[in-house]
Short mmCIF file of C-alpha atoms and ligand atoms in Angstrom, two decimals:
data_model
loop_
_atom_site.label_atom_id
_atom_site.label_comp_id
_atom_site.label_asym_id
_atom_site.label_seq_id
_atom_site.Cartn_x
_atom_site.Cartn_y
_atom_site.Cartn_z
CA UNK A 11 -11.21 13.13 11.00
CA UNK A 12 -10.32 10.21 9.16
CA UNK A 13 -13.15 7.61 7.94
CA UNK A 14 -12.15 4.26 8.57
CA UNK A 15 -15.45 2.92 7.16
CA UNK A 16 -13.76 3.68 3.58
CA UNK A 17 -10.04 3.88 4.13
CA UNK A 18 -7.87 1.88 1.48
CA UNK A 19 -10.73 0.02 0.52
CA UNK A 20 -11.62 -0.96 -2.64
CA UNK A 21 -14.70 -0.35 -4.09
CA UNK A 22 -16.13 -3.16 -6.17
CA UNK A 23 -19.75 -4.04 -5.66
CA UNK A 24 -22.28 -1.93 -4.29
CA UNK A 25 -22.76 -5.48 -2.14
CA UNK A 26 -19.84 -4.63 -0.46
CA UNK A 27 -21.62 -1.25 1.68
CA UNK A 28 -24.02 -0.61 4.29
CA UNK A 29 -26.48 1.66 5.27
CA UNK A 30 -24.19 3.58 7.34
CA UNK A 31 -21.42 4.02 4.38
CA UNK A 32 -24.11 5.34 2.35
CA UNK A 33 -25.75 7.41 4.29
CA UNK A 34 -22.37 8.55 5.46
CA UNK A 35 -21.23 9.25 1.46
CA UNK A 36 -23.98 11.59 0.79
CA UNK A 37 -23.77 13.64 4.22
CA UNK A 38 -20.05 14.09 2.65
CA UNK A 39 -21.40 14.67 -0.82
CA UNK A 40 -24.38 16.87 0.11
CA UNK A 41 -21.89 18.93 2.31
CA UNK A 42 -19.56 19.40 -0.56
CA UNK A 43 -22.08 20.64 -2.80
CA UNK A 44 -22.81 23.63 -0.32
CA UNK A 45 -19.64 24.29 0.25
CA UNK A 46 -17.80 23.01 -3.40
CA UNK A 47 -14.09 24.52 -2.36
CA UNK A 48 -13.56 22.56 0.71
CA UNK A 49 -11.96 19.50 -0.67
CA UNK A 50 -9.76 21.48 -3.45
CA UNK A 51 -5.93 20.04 -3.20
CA UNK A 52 -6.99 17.71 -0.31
CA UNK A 53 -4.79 15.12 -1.59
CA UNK A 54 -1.98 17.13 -3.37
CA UNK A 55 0.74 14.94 -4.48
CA UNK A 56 -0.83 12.09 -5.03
CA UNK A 57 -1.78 9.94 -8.28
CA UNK A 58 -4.62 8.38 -9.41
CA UNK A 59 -4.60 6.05 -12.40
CA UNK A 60 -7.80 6.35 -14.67
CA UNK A 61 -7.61 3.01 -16.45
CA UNK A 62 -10.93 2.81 -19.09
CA UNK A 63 -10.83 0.04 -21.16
CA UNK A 64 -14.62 0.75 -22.36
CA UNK A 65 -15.76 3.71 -23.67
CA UNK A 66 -16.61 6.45 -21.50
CA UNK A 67 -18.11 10.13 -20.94
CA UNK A 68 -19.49 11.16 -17.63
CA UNK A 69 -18.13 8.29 -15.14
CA UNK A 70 -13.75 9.13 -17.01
CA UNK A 71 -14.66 12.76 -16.97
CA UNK A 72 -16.14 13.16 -13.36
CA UNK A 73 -13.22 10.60 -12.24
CA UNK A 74 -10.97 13.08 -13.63
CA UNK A 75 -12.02 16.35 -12.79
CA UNK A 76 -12.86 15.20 -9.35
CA UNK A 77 -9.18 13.77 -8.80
CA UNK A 78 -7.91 16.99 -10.13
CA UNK A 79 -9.82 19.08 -8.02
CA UNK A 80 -8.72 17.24 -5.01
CA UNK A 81 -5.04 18.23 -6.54
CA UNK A 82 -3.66 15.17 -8.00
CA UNK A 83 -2.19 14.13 -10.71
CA UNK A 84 -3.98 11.45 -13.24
CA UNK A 85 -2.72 9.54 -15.29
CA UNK A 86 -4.16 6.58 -17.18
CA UNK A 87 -6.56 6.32 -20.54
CA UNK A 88 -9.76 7.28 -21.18
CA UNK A 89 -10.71 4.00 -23.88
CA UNK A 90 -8.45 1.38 -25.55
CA UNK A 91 -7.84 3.42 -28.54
CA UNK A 92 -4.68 5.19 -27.82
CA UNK A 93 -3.14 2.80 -25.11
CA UNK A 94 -1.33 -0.62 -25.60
CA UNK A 95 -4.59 -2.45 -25.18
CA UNK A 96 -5.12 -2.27 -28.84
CA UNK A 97 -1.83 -4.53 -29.24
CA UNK A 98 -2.96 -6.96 -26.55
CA UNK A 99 -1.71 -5.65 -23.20
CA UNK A 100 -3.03 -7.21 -20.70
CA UNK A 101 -5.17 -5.79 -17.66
CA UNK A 102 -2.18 -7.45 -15.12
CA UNK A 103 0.39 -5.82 -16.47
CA UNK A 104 -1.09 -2.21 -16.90
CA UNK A 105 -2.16 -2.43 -13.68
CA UNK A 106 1.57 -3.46 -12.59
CA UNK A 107 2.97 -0.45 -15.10
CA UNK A 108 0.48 2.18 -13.46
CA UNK A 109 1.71 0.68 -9.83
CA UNK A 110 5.17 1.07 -10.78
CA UNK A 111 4.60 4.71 -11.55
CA UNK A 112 3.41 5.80 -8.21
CA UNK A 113 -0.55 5.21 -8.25
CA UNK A 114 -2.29 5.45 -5.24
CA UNK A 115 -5.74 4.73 -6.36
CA UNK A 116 -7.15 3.15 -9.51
CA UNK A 117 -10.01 3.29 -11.24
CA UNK A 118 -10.77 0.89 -13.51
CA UNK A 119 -13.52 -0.14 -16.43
CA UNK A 120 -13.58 -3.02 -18.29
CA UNK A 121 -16.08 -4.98 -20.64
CA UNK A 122 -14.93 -8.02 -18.89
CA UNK A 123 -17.15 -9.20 -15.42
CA UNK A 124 -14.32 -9.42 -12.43
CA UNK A 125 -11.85 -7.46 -14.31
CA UNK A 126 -11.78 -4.62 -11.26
CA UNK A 127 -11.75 -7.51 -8.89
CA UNK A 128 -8.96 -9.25 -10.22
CA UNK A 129 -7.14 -6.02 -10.59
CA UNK A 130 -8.20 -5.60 -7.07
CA UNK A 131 -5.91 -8.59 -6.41
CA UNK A 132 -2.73 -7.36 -8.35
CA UNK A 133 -2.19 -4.30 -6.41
CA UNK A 134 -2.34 -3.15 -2.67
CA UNK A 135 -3.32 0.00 -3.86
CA UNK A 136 -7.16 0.97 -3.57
CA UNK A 137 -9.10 0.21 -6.95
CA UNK A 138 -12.84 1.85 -7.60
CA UNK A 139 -15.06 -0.01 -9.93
CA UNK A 140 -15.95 2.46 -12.69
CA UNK A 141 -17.99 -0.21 -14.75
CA UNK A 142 -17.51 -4.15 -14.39
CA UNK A 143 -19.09 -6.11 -17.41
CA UNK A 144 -22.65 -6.50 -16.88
CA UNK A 145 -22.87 -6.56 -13.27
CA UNK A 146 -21.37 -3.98 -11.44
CA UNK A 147 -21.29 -0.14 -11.55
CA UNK A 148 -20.89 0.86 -7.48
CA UNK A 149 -20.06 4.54 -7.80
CA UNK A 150 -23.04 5.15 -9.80
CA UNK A 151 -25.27 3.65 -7.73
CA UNK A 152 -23.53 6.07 -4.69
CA UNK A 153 -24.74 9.00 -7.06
CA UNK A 154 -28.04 7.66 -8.34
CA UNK A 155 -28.89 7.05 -4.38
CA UNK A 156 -27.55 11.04 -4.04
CA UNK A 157 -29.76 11.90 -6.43
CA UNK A 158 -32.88 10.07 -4.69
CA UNK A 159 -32.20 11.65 -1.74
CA UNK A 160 -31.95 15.21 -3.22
CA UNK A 161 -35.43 15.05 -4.59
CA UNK A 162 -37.36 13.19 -1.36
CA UNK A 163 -36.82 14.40 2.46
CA UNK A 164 -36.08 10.56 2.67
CA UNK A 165 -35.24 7.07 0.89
CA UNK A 166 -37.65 4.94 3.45
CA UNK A 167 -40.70 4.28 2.32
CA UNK A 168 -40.02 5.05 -1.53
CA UNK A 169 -41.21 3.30 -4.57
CA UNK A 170 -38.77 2.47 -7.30
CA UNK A 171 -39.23 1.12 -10.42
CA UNK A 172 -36.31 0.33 -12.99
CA UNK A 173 -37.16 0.25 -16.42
CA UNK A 174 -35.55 -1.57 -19.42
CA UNK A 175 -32.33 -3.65 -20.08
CA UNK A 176 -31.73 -5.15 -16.41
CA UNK A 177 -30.47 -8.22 -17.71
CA UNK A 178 -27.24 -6.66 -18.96
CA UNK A 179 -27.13 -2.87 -17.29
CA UNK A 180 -24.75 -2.85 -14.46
CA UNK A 181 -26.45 0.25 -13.05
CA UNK A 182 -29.70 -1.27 -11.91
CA UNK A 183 -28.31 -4.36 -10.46
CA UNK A 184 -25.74 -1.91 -8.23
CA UNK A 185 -28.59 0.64 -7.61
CA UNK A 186 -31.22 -2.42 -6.76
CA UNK A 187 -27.85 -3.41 -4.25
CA UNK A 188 -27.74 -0.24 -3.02
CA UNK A 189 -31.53 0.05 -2.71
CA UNK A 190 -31.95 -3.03 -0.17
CA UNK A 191 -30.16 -1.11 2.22
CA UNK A 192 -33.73 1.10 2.77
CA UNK A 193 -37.07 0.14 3.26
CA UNK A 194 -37.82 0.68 -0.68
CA UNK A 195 -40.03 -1.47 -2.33
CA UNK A 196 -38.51 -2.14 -5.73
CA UNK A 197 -40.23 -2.86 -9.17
CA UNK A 198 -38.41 -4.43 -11.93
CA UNK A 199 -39.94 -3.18 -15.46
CA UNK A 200 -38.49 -5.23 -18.28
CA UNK A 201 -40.04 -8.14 -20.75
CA UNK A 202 -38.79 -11.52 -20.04
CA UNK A 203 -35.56 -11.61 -22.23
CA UNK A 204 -34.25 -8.23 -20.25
CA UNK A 205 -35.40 -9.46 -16.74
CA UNK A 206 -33.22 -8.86 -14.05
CA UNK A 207 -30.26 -11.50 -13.35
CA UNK A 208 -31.33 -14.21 -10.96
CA UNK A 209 -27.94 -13.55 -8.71
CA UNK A 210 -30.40 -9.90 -7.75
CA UNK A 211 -32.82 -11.44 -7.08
CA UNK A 212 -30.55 -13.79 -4.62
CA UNK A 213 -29.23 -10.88 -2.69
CA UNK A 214 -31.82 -9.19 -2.55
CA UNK A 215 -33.51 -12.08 -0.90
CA UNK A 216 -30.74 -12.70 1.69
CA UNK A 217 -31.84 -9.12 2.72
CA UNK A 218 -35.27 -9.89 3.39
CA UNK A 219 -36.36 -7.60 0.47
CA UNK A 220 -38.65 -9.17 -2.67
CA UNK A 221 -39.18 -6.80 -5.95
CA UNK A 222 -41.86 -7.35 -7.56
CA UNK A 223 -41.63 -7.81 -11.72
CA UNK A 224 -43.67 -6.23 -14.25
CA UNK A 225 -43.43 -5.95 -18.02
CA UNK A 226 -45.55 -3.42 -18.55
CA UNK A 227 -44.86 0.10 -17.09
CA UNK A 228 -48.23 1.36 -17.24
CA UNK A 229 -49.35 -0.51 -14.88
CA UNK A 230 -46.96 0.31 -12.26
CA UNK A 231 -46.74 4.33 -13.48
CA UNK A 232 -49.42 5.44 -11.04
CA UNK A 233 -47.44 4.38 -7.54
CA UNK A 234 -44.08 5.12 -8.25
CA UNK A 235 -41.91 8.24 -7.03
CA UNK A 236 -38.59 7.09 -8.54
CA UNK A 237 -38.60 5.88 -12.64
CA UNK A 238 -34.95 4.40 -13.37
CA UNK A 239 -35.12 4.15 -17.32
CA UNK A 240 -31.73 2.41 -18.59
CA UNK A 241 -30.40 1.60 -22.32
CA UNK A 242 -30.37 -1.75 -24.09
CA UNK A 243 -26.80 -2.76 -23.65
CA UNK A 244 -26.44 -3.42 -27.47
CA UNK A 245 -22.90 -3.73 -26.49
CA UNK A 246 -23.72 -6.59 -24.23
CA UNK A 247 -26.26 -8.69 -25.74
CA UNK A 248 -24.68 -11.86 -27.33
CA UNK A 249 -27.43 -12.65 -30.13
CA UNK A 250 -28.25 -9.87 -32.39
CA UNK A 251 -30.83 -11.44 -33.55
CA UNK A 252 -31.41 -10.92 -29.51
CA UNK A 253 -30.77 -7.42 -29.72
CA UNK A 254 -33.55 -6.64 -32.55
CA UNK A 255 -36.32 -8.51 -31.01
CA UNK A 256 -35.78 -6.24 -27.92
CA UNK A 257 -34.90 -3.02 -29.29
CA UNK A 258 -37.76 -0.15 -29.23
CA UNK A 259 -39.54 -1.99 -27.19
CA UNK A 260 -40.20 0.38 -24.83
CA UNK A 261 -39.61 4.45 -24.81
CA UNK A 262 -40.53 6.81 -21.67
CA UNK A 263 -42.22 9.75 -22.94
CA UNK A 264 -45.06 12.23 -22.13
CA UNK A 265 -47.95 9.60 -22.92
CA UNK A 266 -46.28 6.56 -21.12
CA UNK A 267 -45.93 8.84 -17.82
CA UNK A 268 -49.10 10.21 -17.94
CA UNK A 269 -51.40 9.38 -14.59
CA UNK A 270 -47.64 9.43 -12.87
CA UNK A 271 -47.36 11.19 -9.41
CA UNK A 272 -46.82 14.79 -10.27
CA UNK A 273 -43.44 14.33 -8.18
CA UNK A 274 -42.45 11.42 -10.13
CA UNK A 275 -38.93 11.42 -10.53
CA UNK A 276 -37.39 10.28 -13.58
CA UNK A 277 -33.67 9.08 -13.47
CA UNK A 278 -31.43 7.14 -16.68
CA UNK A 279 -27.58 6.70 -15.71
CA UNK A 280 -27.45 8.07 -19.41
CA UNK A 281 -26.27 7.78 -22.34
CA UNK A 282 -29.96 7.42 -23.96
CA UNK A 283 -30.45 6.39 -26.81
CA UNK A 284 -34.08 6.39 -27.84
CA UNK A 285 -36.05 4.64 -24.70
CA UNK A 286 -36.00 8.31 -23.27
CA UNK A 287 -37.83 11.09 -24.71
CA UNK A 288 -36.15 14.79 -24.98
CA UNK A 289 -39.43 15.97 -24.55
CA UNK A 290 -39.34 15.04 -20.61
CA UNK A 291 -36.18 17.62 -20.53
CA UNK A 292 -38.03 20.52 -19.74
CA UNK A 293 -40.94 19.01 -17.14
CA UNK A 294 -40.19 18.90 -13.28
CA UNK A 295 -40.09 14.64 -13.66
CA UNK A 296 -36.32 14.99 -15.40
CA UNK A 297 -34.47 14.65 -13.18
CA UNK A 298 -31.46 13.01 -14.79
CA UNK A 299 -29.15 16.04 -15.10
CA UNK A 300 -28.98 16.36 -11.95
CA UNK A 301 -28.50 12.81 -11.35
CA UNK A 302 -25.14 13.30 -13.54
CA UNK A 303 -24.06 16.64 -11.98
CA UNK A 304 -23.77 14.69 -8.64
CA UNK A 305 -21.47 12.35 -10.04
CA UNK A 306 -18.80 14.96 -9.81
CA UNK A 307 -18.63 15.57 -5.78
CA UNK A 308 -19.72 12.39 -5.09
CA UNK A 309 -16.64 11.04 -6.80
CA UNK A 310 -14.67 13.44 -5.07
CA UNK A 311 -15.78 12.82 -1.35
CA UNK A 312 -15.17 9.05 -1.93
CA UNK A 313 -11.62 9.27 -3.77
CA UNK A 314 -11.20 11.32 -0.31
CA UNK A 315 -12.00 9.06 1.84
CA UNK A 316 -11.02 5.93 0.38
CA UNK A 317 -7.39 8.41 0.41
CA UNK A 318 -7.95 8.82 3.96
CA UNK A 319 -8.23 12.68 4.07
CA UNK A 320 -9.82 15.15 6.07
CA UNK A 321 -14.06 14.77 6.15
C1 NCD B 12 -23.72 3.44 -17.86
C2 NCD B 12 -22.67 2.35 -17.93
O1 NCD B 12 -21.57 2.60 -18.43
O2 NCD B 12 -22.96 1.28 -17.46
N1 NCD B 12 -23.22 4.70 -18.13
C3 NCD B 12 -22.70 5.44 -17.10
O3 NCD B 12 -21.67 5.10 -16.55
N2 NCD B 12 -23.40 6.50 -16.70
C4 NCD B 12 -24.99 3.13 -18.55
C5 NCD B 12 -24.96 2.69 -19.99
O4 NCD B 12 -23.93 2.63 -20.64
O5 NCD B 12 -26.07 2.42 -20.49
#
């Protein structure tokens, strides 16, 4: 059976799905993980275009493997070193170049806001958001919901907080996106300079749905069943002088979660840097491993559908 609810589409915002989509992606995903063979070579002979012009680890490498796994061919770059994009290609024409070559899907990051919509508008071909600026990460919010509803029977009724840079992190604004398609009640855990953008807080509101803000985490630890710790987009922040008023100004370790929920959850898109503690590695709250290990079928059940194969 084909799925028409993803079918050539491109996937740009995490705005852009419903409940049902969701819900429908992890039924696919969760199905996948108990049975991992039964999308291998689903789309043989076709191409997907990886096209990273940002650094990357998990998000290029579960792209990758996933797209292989379904049997096609990639092609593409995994950062700007080592493509044209170091001599001042543009994003228009590699996406033309890669079209030209046969792609039938791309996935693209960029450092620029829009970039995967604009590329969006170059080609007919579908194009998946792998990291937009500072706004946008859609796939990861598809895994960081899979990983939510892994560890609960259900998303209803949960309590969410996201912790750190919001301002810049394109994970919690897609997640928060995401989110506001459940009855969640959402807590955004940042000081004032790394608040979340006000064009969240807009969306959010058009869906009825009103998170409350916090800077301090401890005194939201008690309620909460989900923790999303992100990094401070160093990367991102304009002002260094910014950056060091903000940096260390908050780390997630066995103190700051004590008087948690002994089912607490805690998630972090990851890379960390040093606002999560290795010590949480080894307690029953990490759950951020697994969080990443989903990104891998998750990826592939969506390349498959937006492909139009078999579900
Ligand atoms: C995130 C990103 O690139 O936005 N990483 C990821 O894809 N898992 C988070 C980050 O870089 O802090």
């Amino acid at each position: 059976m084909r799925d028409p609810q993803f079918l050539g589409r491109d996937v740009i915002s995490a705005r852009d799905f419903g409940r049902k989509q969701f819900e429908s992606l992890l039924r696919e995903a969760a199905e996948l993980e108990r049975h991992p063979q039964r999308l291998d070579g689903a789309q043989r002979g076709k191409m997907a275009a990886l096209l990273f012009f940002e650094p990357s680890t998990r998000t290029y490498s579960s792209f990758q493997i996933a797209t292989e796994r379904l049997g096609m061919r990639v092609s593409g770059f995994a950062g700007p070193s080592g493509s044209s994009v170091t001599k001042g290609e543009t994003l228009h024409d590699t996406v033309k170049m890669f079209e030209g070559y046969g792609a039938d899907v791309f996935v693209i990051r960029h450092p620029k806001m829009g970039a995967a919509r604009f590329a969006s508008e170059i080609t007919e071909r579908p194009v998946i958001s792998a990291g937009d600026g500072s706004r946008e990460h859609p796939t990861q919010a598809m895994l960081d919901l899979l990983a939510i509803s892994k560890a609960f029977p259900r998303i209803d009724g949960l309590k969410v907080g996201m912790l750190g840079d919001l301002r810049y992190g394109r994970t919690s604004s897609s997640l928060a996106y995401a989110l506001s398609n459940f009855d969640v009640e959402m807590t955004f855990i940042a000081p004032d300079a790394l608040q979340m953008r006000p064009e969240v807080a807009h969306f959010l509101k058009s869906r009825g749905v009103t998170p409350r803000k916090e800077s301090s985490l401890q005194k939201v630890i008690g309620e909460l069943d989900v923790l999303y710790v992100t990094r401070i987009q160093k990367e991102r922040i304009p002002d260094p002088t910014e950056f060091e008023k903000v940096k260390g100004m908050y780390e997630v370790n066995l103190e700051t979660i004590r008087g948690a929920k002994p089912t607490l959850k805690v998630m972090h898109p990851l890379p960390r840097v040093d606002e999560l503690a290795t010590e949480l590695d080894e307690t029953d709250h990490a759950h951020y491993f697994t969080q990443a290990a989903g990104g891998l079928p998750l990826r592939m059940v969506l390349m498959n559908m937006v492909l139009g194969g078999a579900s």
